[in-house]
Amino acid sequence: MSTALTATSVRELPGPPGIPILGNLPWMAPSRLHHVLDRWCAEYGPLYRVSVPGRSIVVVSDPELNRDILRRRPEDFRRQSTIESIMDEMGSNGLFSLEGDAWRRRRKLAMPAFNAANLRSFHPTLEMITERLRNRWLRGSPDDMRADLTRYTVDVTAKLTFDYDINTIEQSGDVIQRHLEHIFPMLNRRLNLPIPYWHYVKLPADRALDRALRALRADTDDLLARARATVPEQPRNFIEALLLAQHDDEFFTDEELFAEALTILVAGQDTTSNALAWLLYHLAGRPGVQQRIRDELAEIPSALDRQPYLEAVVAESMRLRPTTPLLLMEAVRETAVGGVRIPAGTWVVVDVGYAAVQPANFSDPTSFDPTRWLGETAHGTHRPEISMPFGAGPRFCPGRGLAMAELKSVVAMACDTFDIRVPDGVAPPRERFDFAVVPVDLRLELVRRSA
Ligand code: HEM
């Protein structure tokens, strides 16, 4: 994009007043970052500036500008470069954090594993894993709903990625998902620190991360060895596609294969389990919504078919609580956004969550109303394209189809077998930004319905 006619510089943008040296950093608590930035969006508009030591950051909440930034990848924008270096240090620099040509090649290799035909053939397996979750919940309402949902997403992702039935749902104790749980929070923590202290001194959280990464490496090496032993002519899963590429023009080292496997496990786990947790939370205490899902399931039982109401419930939950409301970008070269000159290297936060709860885009925006997606009643303003929980443009989430199948399958199972309730006297969960938005202290009760 030409910058010749754009006179405004980042410095001229409005923004919250800061203090010398630290700028706005003291107000930017990492665990509440999405709330803080949204509050400033309301105060300073769709394009504003915040300062942290050593740099200014541009925050964009205008949905058209956001979509435009996400589309202009990888040429004009990339993910924030610290994401790549931090993931690299964790040994997990894969599809999510690679850039430029390396990303292009990897994306091309990865996409067939997520195509509709593969997902269709995976569906019976997905249903089998959902059945295991039903049986676990039939033995008793879960003490820790988020942990159970994470077991589910790990099992699904490991099976799709490696064709390995890891079955954490039927195990107890210290299984793979406990190790994976360290990655997103530590990524978020390290992204938000001006100095990489962990290069010089390791705090308990850093040592816990190292231990988790070592355990994951051991688990994943086993899975890769299994996959290497049985590579077929046609890839049936993601890792086989990469292993087959070794014989082609591409060659992957063991480190790269580990990075990619870990990327998919991490990207497929926290995002989907937290989206599921928010979804069940939105259903709890709404018996009318649960009943309407049951009525639709009686008519359209298969998640492979379009289930308009259930899909509207998912869309509404992800509009109100997108699990990744902030996408952290960086300008690759000098460019412009909304008439503002953006020098190469500028960090740009794409705030996709804010616009989805604004009255200009959705009437009565903070209420949970799935019917707004069905055009059933006069809802006034409804701009579905504004809600972008899976991102946009060439780096759009490749796991969307799988995630939607998981969300639909678990909600259908839960509504079919249980009444989902919030126990009496329990407060709503708190939101914590850990790269994904986590519902902290989520307590739900599953009461078995009579047959
Ligand atoms: C509800 C669940 C999920 C949500 C909300 C979600 C959201 C996202 C978002 C917002 C992005 C960034 C998109 C962009 O930059 O435009 C992304 C990227 C990605 N997601 Fe997902 N995701 C989910 C599930 C999954 C699953 C199940 C997998 C794989 C098993 C997956 C794998 C990935 C990968 C590999 C990328 C990086 C793609 C690239 O940079 O080319 N995601 N996801």
CSV table of C-alpha atoms and ligand atoms in Angstrom, one decimal:
chain,number,residue,atom,x,y,z
A,1,MET,CA,0.0,0.0,0.0
A,2,SER,CA,1.3,3.5,-0.9
A,3,THR,CA,2.2,5.7,2.0
A,4,ALA,CA,2.8,8.8,-0.1
A,5,LEU,CA,-0.4,10.5,0.8
A,6,THR,CA,-0.5,9.5,4.5
A,7,ALA,CA,0.8,12.2,6.7
A,8,THR,CA,-0.3,11.0,10.2
A,9,SER,CA,2.4,9.3,12.2
A,10,VAL,CA,2.0,6.8,15.0
A,11,ARG,CA,3.2,9.6,17.5
A,12,GLU,CA,0.2,11.8,16.4
A,13,LEU,CA,-2.4,9.1,17.2
A,14,PRO,CA,-4.5,9.6,20.4
A,15,GLY,CA,-3.7,7.3,23.3
A,16,PRO,CA,-3.7,7.0,27.1
A,17,PRO,CA,-1.2,9.2,29.0
A,18,GLY,CA,1.7,7.2,30.4
A,19,ILE,CA,4.6,7.8,32.7
A,20,PRO,CA,8.3,8.4,31.8
A,21,ILE,CA,10.2,5.4,30.7
A,22,LEU,CA,7.5,2.8,31.4
A,23,GLY,CA,4.8,4.5,29.3
A,24,ASN,CA,1.5,2.7,29.7
A,25,LEU,CA,3.0,-0.6,30.9
A,26,PRO,CA,2.0,-0.3,34.5
A,27,TRP,CA,-1.7,-0.3,33.4
A,28,MET,CA,-1.3,-3.3,31.0
A,29,ALA,CA,-1.7,-6.2,33.4
A,30,PRO,CA,-1.1,-9.3,31.0
A,31,SER,CA,-3.9,-11.3,32.5
A,32,ARG,CA,-6.4,-8.4,31.8
A,33,LEU,CA,-4.9,-7.1,28.6
A,34,HIS,CA,-8.0,-7.6,26.5
A,35,HIS,CA,-10.2,-5.6,29.0
A,36,VAL,CA,-7.6,-2.8,29.3
A,37,LEU,CA,-7.2,-2.4,25.5
A,38,ASP,CA,-11.0,-2.6,25.0
A,39,ARG,CA,-11.5,0.2,27.6
A,40,TRP,CA,-9.0,2.4,25.7
A,41,CYS,CA,-10.7,1.5,22.4
A,42,ALA,CA,-13.9,3.1,23.9
A,43,GLU,CA,-12.0,6.1,25.0
A,44,TYR,CA,-9.5,6.8,22.2
A,45,GLY,CA,-11.2,5.3,19.2
A,46,PRO,CA,-10.6,2.6,16.5
A,47,LEU,CA,-6.9,3.5,16.0
A,48,TYR,CA,-4.8,4.5,19.0
A,49,ARG,CA,-1.3,4.3,20.4
A,50,VAL,CA,0.1,2.9,23.6
A,51,SER,CA,3.7,3.1,24.8
A,52,VAL,CA,5.8,0.5,26.4
A,53,PRO,CA,9.5,0.7,27.1
A,54,GLY,CA,11.4,1.2,23.8
A,55,ARG,CA,8.4,1.3,21.5
A,56,SER,CA,4.9,2.5,20.6
A,57,ILE,CA,2.2,0.0,19.8
A,58,VAL,CA,-0.8,0.7,17.5
A,59,VAL,CA,-4.1,-0.8,18.6
A,60,VAL,CA,-6.8,-1.3,15.9
A,61,SER,CA,-10.4,-2.2,16.6
A,62,ASP,CA,-12.0,-1.0,13.4
A,63,PRO,CA,-13.3,-4.3,11.8
A,64,GLU,CA,-12.5,-3.3,8.2
A,65,LEU,CA,-9.0,-2.1,9.0
A,66,ASN,CA,-8.5,-5.3,11.0
A,67,ARG,CA,-9.5,-7.5,8.2
A,68,ASP,CA,-7.3,-5.6,5.8
A,69,ILE,CA,-4.3,-6.0,8.1
A,70,LEU,CA,-4.9,-9.8,8.5
A,71,ARG,CA,-5.2,-10.1,4.7
A,72,ARG,CA,-2.0,-8.2,4.0
A,73,ARG,CA,0.1,-11.1,5.3
A,74,PRO,CA,2.8,-12.2,4.9
A,75,GLU,CA,3.9,-9.2,2.7
A,76,ASP,CA,3.0,-6.2,4.9
A,77,PHE,CA,2.4,-7.9,8.3
A,78,ARG,CA,3.6,-10.9,10.2
A,79,ARG,CA,2.9,-12.1,13.7
A,80,GLN,CA,4.8,-10.1,16.4
A,81,SER,CA,8.4,-11.3,15.9
A,82,THR,CA,8.8,-12.0,19.6
A,83,ILE,CA,6.2,-14.8,19.1
A,84,GLU,CA,8.6,-16.5,16.7
A,85,SER,CA,11.6,-16.1,18.9
A,86,ILE,CA,9.8,-17.3,22.1
A,87,MET,CA,8.3,-20.3,20.3
A,88,ASP,CA,11.7,-21.0,18.9
A,89,GLU,CA,13.2,-21.1,22.3
A,90,MET,CA,10.5,-23.5,23.4
A,91,GLY,CA,11.3,-25.7,20.4
A,92,SER,CA,7.9,-25.0,18.9
A,93,ASN,CA,8.4,-22.7,15.9
A,94,GLY,CA,5.9,-24.3,13.6
A,95,LEU,CA,3.0,-23.3,11.4
A,96,PHE,CA,1.6,-20.7,13.9
A,97,SER,CA,4.8,-18.7,14.3
A,98,LEU,CA,6.8,-19.4,11.0
A,99,GLU,CA,6.9,-16.5,8.6
A,100,GLY,CA,7.5,-15.7,4.9
A,101,ASP,CA,8.4,-18.5,2.5
A,102,ALA,CA,8.9,-21.0,5.3
A,103,TRP,CA,5.3,-20.4,6.5
A,104,ARG,CA,4.0,-20.6,2.9
A,105,ARG,CA,5.5,-24.0,2.3
A,106,ARG,CA,4.4,-25.4,5.7
A,107,ARG,CA,0.8,-24.1,5.2
A,108,LYS,CA,0.6,-25.8,1.8
A,109,LEU,CA,1.7,-29.1,3.3
A,110,ALA,CA,-0.6,-28.8,6.4
A,111,MET,CA,-3.9,-27.8,4.8
A,112,PRO,CA,-4.8,-31.2,3.3
A,113,ALA,CA,-4.8,-32.7,6.8
A,114,PHE,CA,-7.6,-30.3,7.7
A,115,ASN,CA,-9.7,-30.6,4.5
A,116,ALA,CA,-13.5,-31.5,4.6
A,117,ALA,CA,-13.0,-35.1,3.3
A,118,ASN,CA,-10.4,-35.9,6.1
A,119,LEU,CA,-12.7,-34.3,8.7
A,120,ARG,CA,-15.6,-36.4,7.4
A,121,SER,CA,-13.7,-39.6,7.7
A,122,PHE,CA,-12.5,-38.6,11.1
A,123,HIS,CA,-16.0,-38.1,12.3
A,124,PRO,CA,-16.7,-41.6,13.8
A,125,THR,CA,-13.5,-41.2,15.8
A,126,LEU,CA,-14.6,-37.8,17.1
A,127,GLU,CA,-17.9,-39.3,18.2
A,128,MET,CA,-16.1,-42.2,19.9
A,129,ILE,CA,-14.0,-39.7,21.9
A,130,THR,CA,-17.2,-37.7,22.7
A,131,GLU,CA,-18.8,-40.9,24.0
A,132,ARG,CA,-15.8,-41.4,26.4
A,133,LEU,CA,-16.4,-37.9,27.7
A,134,ARG,CA,-20.1,-38.7,28.2
A,135,ASN,CA,-19.2,-41.8,30.2
A,136,ARG,CA,-16.7,-39.9,32.3
A,137,TRP,CA,-19.5,-37.3,33.1
A,138,LEU,CA,-22.0,-40.0,33.8
A,139,ARG,CA,-19.8,-41.2,36.6
A,140,GLY,CA,-20.2,-37.8,38.3
A,141,SER,CA,-20.4,-34.1,37.5
A,142,PRO,CA,-16.9,-32.9,36.8
A,143,ASP,CA,-14.9,-31.3,39.6
A,144,ASP,CA,-12.8,-29.4,37.1
A,145,MET,CA,-14.8,-28.8,33.9
A,146,ARG,CA,-11.9,-27.1,32.1
A,147,ALA,CA,-9.5,-29.9,32.8
A,148,ASP,CA,-12.0,-32.5,31.4
A,149,LEU,CA,-12.5,-30.4,28.2
A,150,THR,CA,-8.7,-30.1,27.8
A,151,ARG,CA,-8.4,-33.9,28.0
A,152,TYR,CA,-11.1,-34.1,25.3
A,153,THR,CA,-9.3,-31.6,22.9
A,154,VAL,CA,-5.9,-33.3,23.5
A,155,ASP,CA,-7.4,-36.7,22.6
A,156,VAL,CA,-9.0,-35.4,19.5
A,157,THR,CA,-6.0,-33.4,18.3
A,158,ALA,CA,-3.5,-36.3,19.0
A,159,LYS,CA,-5.7,-38.7,17.1
A,160,LEU,CA,-6.1,-36.4,14.1
A,161,THR,CA,-2.5,-35.3,14.1
A,162,PHE,CA,-0.7,-38.6,14.7
A,163,ASP,CA,-3.5,-41.1,14.5
A,164,TYR,CA,-2.6,-42.0,18.1
A,165,ASP,CA,-5.3,-42.8,20.6
A,166,ILE,CA,-3.8,-41.2,23.6
A,167,ASN,CA,-7.0,-41.5,25.6
A,168,THR,CA,-6.4,-39.1,28.5
A,169,ILE,CA,-10.2,-39.0,29.2
A,170,GLU,CA,-10.1,-42.5,30.7
A,171,GLN,CA,-6.9,-41.8,32.6
A,172,SER,CA,-6.2,-39.8,35.8
A,173,GLY,CA,-3.1,-38.1,37.0
A,174,ASP,CA,-0.3,-36.4,35.2
A,175,VAL,CA,-1.0,-36.8,31.6
A,176,ILE,CA,0.2,-34.9,28.5
A,177,GLN,CA,-2.4,-32.1,28.8
A,178,ARG,CA,-0.9,-31.1,32.2
A,179,HIS,CA,2.4,-30.3,30.3
A,180,LEU,CA,0.6,-28.5,27.4
A,181,GLU,CA,-1.1,-26.3,29.9
A,182,HIS,CA,2.2,-24.4,30.6
A,183,ILE,CA,2.7,-23.2,27.1
A,184,PHE,CA,0.0,-20.6,26.4
A,185,PRO,CA,0.4,-18.8,29.8
A,186,MET,CA,4.2,-18.7,29.5
A,187,LEU,CA,4.0,-17.4,25.9
A,188,ASN,CA,1.7,-14.7,27.1
A,189,ARG,CA,3.9,-13.9,30.2
A,190,ARG,CA,7.1,-13.7,28.1
A,191,LEU,CA,5.5,-11.7,25.3
A,192,ASN,CA,4.5,-9.0,27.8
A,193,LEU,CA,7.9,-8.6,29.5
A,194,PRO,CA,10.2,-5.9,28.2
A,195,ILE,CA,13.4,-7.9,29.2
A,196,PRO,CA,13.9,-11.7,28.6
A,197,TYR,CA,15.0,-12.3,32.2
A,198,TRP,CA,14.7,-16.1,31.7
A,199,HIS,CA,17.9,-15.9,29.5
A,200,TYR,CA,19.7,-15.0,32.7
A,201,VAL,CA,17.8,-16.5,35.6
A,202,LYS,CA,15.0,-19.1,35.8
A,203,LEU,CA,12.1,-18.6,38.1
A,204,PRO,CA,10.0,-21.5,39.3
A,205,ALA,CA,7.5,-20.9,36.5
A,206,ASP,CA,10.3,-21.1,33.9
A,207,ARG,CA,11.7,-24.3,35.4
A,208,ALA,CA,8.2,-25.8,35.4
A,209,LEU,CA,8.0,-24.9,31.7
A,210,ASP,CA,11.3,-26.5,31.0
A,211,ARG,CA,10.2,-29.7,32.7
A,212,ALA,CA,6.9,-29.7,30.8
A,213,LEU,CA,8.8,-29.2,27.5
A,214,ARG,CA,11.2,-32.1,28.3
A,215,ALA,CA,8.2,-34.3,29.1
A,216,LEU,CA,6.4,-33.2,25.9
A,217,ARG,CA,9.5,-33.9,23.8
A,218,ALA,CA,9.7,-37.4,25.2
A,219,ASP,CA,6.0,-38.0,24.5
A,220,THR,CA,6.1,-36.5,21.0
A,221,ASP,CA,9.3,-38.4,20.1
A,222,ASP,CA,7.4,-41.6,20.8
A,223,LEU,CA,4.5,-40.5,18.6
A,224,LEU,CA,6.9,-39.5,15.8
A,225,ALA,CA,8.7,-42.9,16.0
A,226,ARG,CA,5.4,-44.7,15.7
A,227,ALA,CA,4.4,-42.5,12.7
A,228,ARG,CA,7.8,-43.1,11.0
A,229,ALA,CA,7.4,-46.8,11.3
A,230,THR,CA,4.2,-46.9,9.3
A,231,VAL,CA,4.3,-44.1,6.7
A,232,PRO,CA,1.8,-45.0,4.0
A,233,GLU,CA,1.9,-43.8,0.3
A,234,GLN,CA,-1.0,-41.4,0.9
A,235,PRO,CA,-0.9,-39.3,4.1
A,236,ARG,CA,-3.8,-40.0,6.4
A,237,ASN,CA,-2.9,-37.4,9.0
A,238,PHE,CA,-0.8,-34.2,9.5
A,239,ILE,CA,2.4,-35.9,10.7
A,240,GLU,CA,2.3,-38.4,7.8
A,241,ALA,CA,2.0,-35.5,5.4
A,242,LEU,CA,5.2,-34.0,6.9
A,243,LEU,CA,7.0,-37.3,7.0
A,244,LEU,CA,6.2,-38.0,3.3
A,245,ALA,CA,7.5,-34.6,2.4
A,246,GLN,CA,10.9,-35.7,3.7
A,247,HIS,CA,11.1,-37.9,0.6
A,248,ASP,CA,10.0,-35.0,-1.6
A,249,ASP,CA,11.7,-31.6,-2.0
A,250,GLU,CA,11.3,-30.7,1.7
A,251,PHE,CA,13.3,-32.2,4.5
A,252,PHE,CA,12.4,-31.9,8.1
A,253,THR,CA,14.8,-32.4,11.0
A,254,ASP,CA,13.5,-34.1,14.1
A,255,GLU,CA,13.5,-30.7,15.8
A,256,GLU,CA,11.2,-29.3,13.0
A,257,LEU,CA,8.9,-32.2,13.3
A,258,PHE,CA,8.7,-31.9,17.0
A,259,ALA,CA,8.0,-28.1,16.6
A,260,GLU,CA,5.2,-28.8,14.2
A,261,ALA,CA,3.6,-31.6,16.3
A,262,LEU,CA,3.7,-29.4,19.4
A,263,THR,CA,2.3,-26.4,17.5
A,264,ILE,CA,-0.7,-28.3,16.4
A,265,LEU,CA,-1.2,-29.9,19.9
A,266,VAL,CA,-1.0,-26.5,21.5
A,267,ALA,CA,-3.0,-24.6,18.9
A,268,GLY,CA,-5.7,-27.2,18.9
A,269,GLN,CA,-6.0,-27.6,22.7
A,270,ASP,CA,-6.3,-24.4,24.7
A,271,THR,CA,-8.3,-22.5,22.1
A,272,THR,CA,-10.9,-25.2,21.7
A,273,SER,CA,-11.2,-26.3,25.3
A,274,ASN,CA,-11.7,-22.7,26.4
A,275,ALA,CA,-14.2,-22.1,23.6
A,276,LEU,CA,-16.1,-25.2,24.8
A,277,ALA,CA,-15.9,-24.0,28.4
A,278,TRP,CA,-17.4,-20.6,27.5
A,279,LEU,CA,-20.0,-22.4,25.4
A,280,LEU,CA,-21.2,-24.6,28.3
A,281,TYR,CA,-21.2,-21.6,30.6
A,282,HIS,CA,-23.5,-19.7,28.2
A,283,LEU,CA,-25.8,-22.7,28.1
A,284,ALA,CA,-25.9,-23.2,31.9
A,285,GLY,CA,-29.0,-21.6,33.4
A,286,ARG,CA,-30.6,-21.3,29.9
A,287,PRO,CA,-32.9,-24.3,29.9
A,288,GLY,CA,-34.9,-22.9,26.9
A,289,VAL,CA,-31.7,-22.8,24.8
A,290,GLN,CA,-30.7,-26.4,25.8
A,291,GLN,CA,-34.2,-27.6,25.0
A,292,ARG,CA,-34.2,-26.0,21.6
A,293,ILE,CA,-30.8,-27.8,20.9
A,294,ARG,CA,-32.5,-31.1,21.9
A,295,ASP,CA,-35.4,-30.4,19.6
A,296,GLU,CA,-33.1,-29.7,16.7
A,297,LEU,CA,-31.0,-32.8,17.4
A,298,ALA,CA,-34.2,-34.9,17.2
A,299,GLU,CA,-34.7,-33.6,13.7
A,300,ILE,CA,-31.0,-33.4,12.6
A,301,PRO,CA,-29.0,-35.8,14.7
A,302,SER,CA,-25.7,-35.8,12.8
A,303,ALA,CA,-23.1,-33.1,13.4
A,304,LEU,CA,-22.0,-33.7,9.8
A,305,ASP,CA,-25.2,-31.9,8.7
A,306,ARG,CA,-26.0,-28.3,9.1
A,307,GLN,CA,-27.6,-27.8,12.5
A,308,PRO,CA,-28.7,-24.1,12.2
A,309,TYR,CA,-29.7,-23.5,15.8
A,310,LEU,CA,-26.7,-25.3,17.4
A,311,GLU,CA,-24.3,-23.5,15.0
A,312,ALA,CA,-26.0,-20.2,15.9
A,313,VAL,CA,-25.4,-21.0,19.6
A,314,VAL,CA,-21.7,-21.6,18.9
A,315,ALA,CA,-21.4,-18.4,16.8
A,316,GLU,CA,-23.1,-16.4,19.6
A,317,SER,CA,-20.9,-17.8,22.3
A,318,MET,CA,-17.7,-17.0,20.3
A,319,ARG,CA,-19.0,-13.5,19.4
A,320,LEU,CA,-19.4,-12.7,23.1
A,321,ARG,CA,-16.3,-14.6,24.3
A,322,PRO,CA,-13.8,-15.1,21.5
A,323,THR,CA,-11.0,-17.2,22.9
A,324,THR,CA,-8.3,-15.2,21.0
A,325,PRO,CA,-9.6,-11.6,21.0
A,326,LEU,CA,-6.2,-10.0,20.4
A,327,LEU,CA,-4.0,-10.9,17.4
A,328,LEU,CA,-0.5,-9.5,17.8
A,329,MET,CA,1.0,-8.3,14.4
A,330,GLU,CA,4.1,-6.5,13.3
A,331,ALA,CA,4.7,-4.4,10.2
A,332,VAL,CA,7.2,-6.2,7.9
A,333,ARG,CA,7.9,-3.1,5.9
A,334,GLU,CA,6.8,0.5,6.0
A,335,THR,CA,3.1,0.6,5.2
A,336,ALA,CA,-0.1,2.4,6.2
A,337,VAL,CA,-3.3,1.6,8.2
A,338,GLY,CA,-6.3,3.9,8.0
A,339,GLY,CA,-4.2,6.8,6.8
A,340,VAL,CA,-1.5,6.3,9.4
A,341,ARG,CA,2.1,5.7,8.4
A,342,ILE,CA,3.3,2.5,10.0
A,343,PRO,CA,7.1,2.1,10.0
A,344,ALA,CA,8.6,-1.3,9.6
A,345,GLY,CA,8.9,-3.2,12.9
A,346,THR,CA,5.9,-1.4,14.5
A,347,TRP,CA,3.8,-3.7,16.6
A,348,VAL,CA,0.1,-3.6,15.7
A,349,VAL,CA,-2.6,-5.2,18.0
A,350,VAL,CA,-5.6,-6.4,16.0
A,351,ASP,CA,-8.4,-6.2,18.6
A,352,VAL,CA,-11.1,-8.5,17.0
A,353,GLY,CA,-13.1,-8.8,20.2
A,354,TYR,CA,-14.1,-5.2,20.6
A,355,ALA,CA,-16.2,-4.6,17.5
A,356,ALA,CA,-18.2,-7.8,18.1
A,357,VAL,CA,-19.9,-6.3,21.2
A,358,GLN,CA,-20.6,-2.8,19.9
A,359,PRO,CA,-24.2,-1.6,19.2
A,360,ALA,CA,-23.1,-0.3,15.8
A,361,ASN,CA,-22.6,-3.9,14.7
A,362,PHE,CA,-25.0,-6.0,16.8
A,363,SER,CA,-28.2,-4.8,18.5
A,364,ASP,CA,-28.3,-5.4,22.3
A,365,PRO,CA,-24.7,-6.5,21.8
A,366,THR,CA,-24.0,-7.9,25.3
A,367,SER,CA,-27.0,-10.2,25.5
A,368,PHE,CA,-26.7,-13.9,24.6
A,369,ASP,CA,-29.2,-14.4,21.9
A,370,PRO,CA,-28.5,-17.2,19.3
A,371,THR,CA,-31.6,-16.3,17.3
A,372,ARG,CA,-29.9,-13.1,16.0
A,373,TRP,CA,-27.9,-15.4,13.7
A,374,LEU,CA,-31.1,-17.0,12.3
A,375,GLY,CA,-32.8,-13.8,11.2
A,376,GLU,CA,-35.9,-15.0,13.1
A,377,THR,CA,-36.9,-11.9,14.8
A,378,ALA,CA,-36.4,-8.2,14.2
A,379,HIS,CA,-32.9,-7.8,15.7
A,380,GLY,CA,-32.0,-4.6,14.0
A,381,THR,CA,-28.3,-4.4,13.4
A,382,HIS,CA,-26.6,-7.7,12.7
A,383,ARG,CA,-23.2,-7.8,11.0
A,384,PRO,CA,-22.0,-11.4,11.1
A,385,GLU,CA,-18.8,-10.6,9.2
A,386,ILE,CA,-17.6,-8.5,12.2
A,387,SER,CA,-17.2,-11.5,14.5
A,388,MET,CA,-13.8,-13.1,13.5
A,389,PRO,CA,-13.0,-15.7,16.3
A,390,PHE,CA,-10.9,-17.7,13.9
A,391,GLY,CA,-9.0,-14.7,12.4
A,392,ALA,CA,-9.0,-13.8,8.7
A,393,GLY,CA,-7.0,-13.8,5.5
A,394,PRO,CA,-4.3,-16.2,4.4
A,395,ARG,CA,-3.4,-17.2,8.0
A,396,PHE,CA,-7.0,-17.9,9.0
A,397,CYS,CA,-7.2,-20.8,11.5
A,398,PRO,CA,-6.8,-24.1,9.6
A,399,GLY,CA,-8.4,-26.0,12.5
A,400,ARG,CA,-11.8,-24.2,12.3
A,401,GLY,CA,-13.6,-27.2,10.8
A,402,LEU,CA,-12.3,-29.5,13.4
A,403,ALA,CA,-13.0,-27.1,16.2
A,404,MET,CA,-16.6,-26.6,15.0
A,405,ALA,CA,-17.1,-30.4,14.9
A,406,GLU,CA,-15.7,-30.7,18.5
A,407,LEU,CA,-17.9,-27.9,19.8
A,408,LYS,CA,-21.0,-29.2,18.2
A,409,SER,CA,-20.3,-32.8,19.2
A,410,VAL,CA,-19.7,-32.0,22.9
A,411,VAL,CA,-22.7,-29.6,23.2
A,412,ALA,CA,-25.0,-32.1,21.5
A,413,MET,CA,-23.8,-34.9,23.9
A,414,ALA,CA,-24.1,-32.6,27.0
A,415,CYS,CA,-27.6,-31.4,26.1
A,416,ASP,CA,-28.8,-34.9,25.2
A,417,THR,CA,-27.7,-36.4,28.5
A,418,PHE,CA,-27.7,-33.7,31.1
A,419,ASP,CA,-29.2,-30.5,32.3
A,420,ILE,CA,-26.4,-28.0,32.4
A,421,ARG,CA,-26.6,-25.8,35.5
A,422,VAL,CA,-24.7,-23.3,37.5
A,423,PRO,CA,-24.6,-24.5,41.1
A,424,ASP,CA,-26.5,-22.3,43.5
A,425,GLY,CA,-24.5,-19.4,44.9
A,426,VAL,CA,-21.6,-19.8,42.5
A,427,ALA,CA,-20.3,-16.6,41.0
A,428,PRO,CA,-19.6,-16.3,37.2
A,429,PRO,CA,-16.1,-17.2,36.2
A,430,ARG,CA,-13.4,-14.5,36.0
A,431,GLU,CA,-11.7,-13.9,32.6
A,432,ARG,CA,-8.0,-14.3,32.4
A,433,PHE,CA,-6.0,-13.5,29.3
A,434,ASP,CA,-3.4,-16.2,28.8
A,435,PHE,CA,-3.1,-15.6,25.0
A,436,ALA,CA,-6.5,-17.4,25.0
A,437,VAL,CA,-9.2,-16.1,27.3
A,438,VAL,CA,-9.7,-18.6,30.1
A,439,PRO,CA,-12.8,-18.8,32.4
A,440,VAL,CA,-11.2,-19.0,35.8
A,441,ASP,CA,-13.1,-20.8,38.6
A,442,LEU,CA,-15.7,-22.1,36.2
A,443,ARG,CA,-18.2,-24.3,38.1
A,444,LEU,CA,-20.9,-26.1,36.3
A,445,GLU,CA,-23.2,-28.9,37.4
A,446,LEU,CA,-24.3,-31.6,35.0
A,447,VAL,CA,-27.6,-33.3,36.2
A,448,ARG,CA,-28.5,-36.5,34.4
A,449,ARG,CA,-31.8,-36.2,32.6
A,450,SER,CA,-34.3,-38.9,33.0
A,451,ALA,CA,-34.5,-41.3,30.0
B,1,HEM,C1,-12.4,-22.8,19.0
B,1,HEM,C2,-11.2,-23.2,18.6
B,1,HEM,C3,-10.1,-22.4,17.9
B,1,HEM,C4,-10.0,-21.0,17.8
B,1,HEM,C5,-10.9,-20.0,18.5
B,1,HEM,C6,-8.9,-20.7,17.0
B,1,HEM,C7,-8.5,-19.5,16.7
B,1,HEM,C8,-7.4,-19.2,15.9
B,1,HEM,C9,-6.9,-17.9,15.5
B,1,HEM,C10,-7.6,-16.6,15.9
B,1,HEM,C11,-5.8,-18.0,14.8
B,1,HEM,C12,-5.0,-16.9,14.1
B,1,HEM,C13,-5.6,-16.6,12.8
B,1,HEM,C14,-5.0,-15.4,12.1
B,1,HEM,O1,-3.9,-15.0,12.4
B,1,HEM,O2,-5.7,-14.8,11.2
B,1,HEM,C15,-5.5,-19.4,14.7
B,1,HEM,C16,-4.5,-19.9,13.9
B,1,HEM,C17,-4.1,-21.3,13.9
B,1,HEM,N1,-4.9,-22.3,14.5
B,1,HEM,FE1,-6.6,-22.1,15.4
B,1,HEM,N2,-8.3,-21.9,16.6
B,1,HEM,C18,-9.0,-22.9,17.1
B,1,HEM,C19,-8.8,-24.3,17.0
B,1,HEM,C20,-7.7,-24.9,16.3
B,1,HEM,C21,-7.5,-26.3,16.1
B,1,HEM,C22,-8.4,-27.4,16.6
B,1,HEM,C23,-6.3,-26.4,15.5
B,1,HEM,C24,-5.6,-27.6,15.0
B,1,HEM,C25,-5.8,-28.8,15.4
B,1,HEM,C26,-5.8,-25.0,15.2
B,1,HEM,C27,-4.6,-24.8,14.6
B,1,HEM,C28,-4.2,-23.5,14.2
B,1,HEM,C29,-3.0,-23.2,13.5
B,1,HEM,C30,-1.9,-24.2,13.1
B,1,HEM,C31,-2.9,-21.8,13.3
B,1,HEM,C32,-1.8,-21.0,12.7
B,1,HEM,C33,-2.2,-20.9,11.2
B,1,HEM,C34,-1.2,-20.0,10.4
B,1,HEM,O3,-0.6,-19.1,11.0
B,1,HEM,O4,-1.1,-20.2,9.2
B,1,HEM,N3,-6.7,-24.1,15.7
B,1,HEM,N4,-6.5,-20.1,15.3
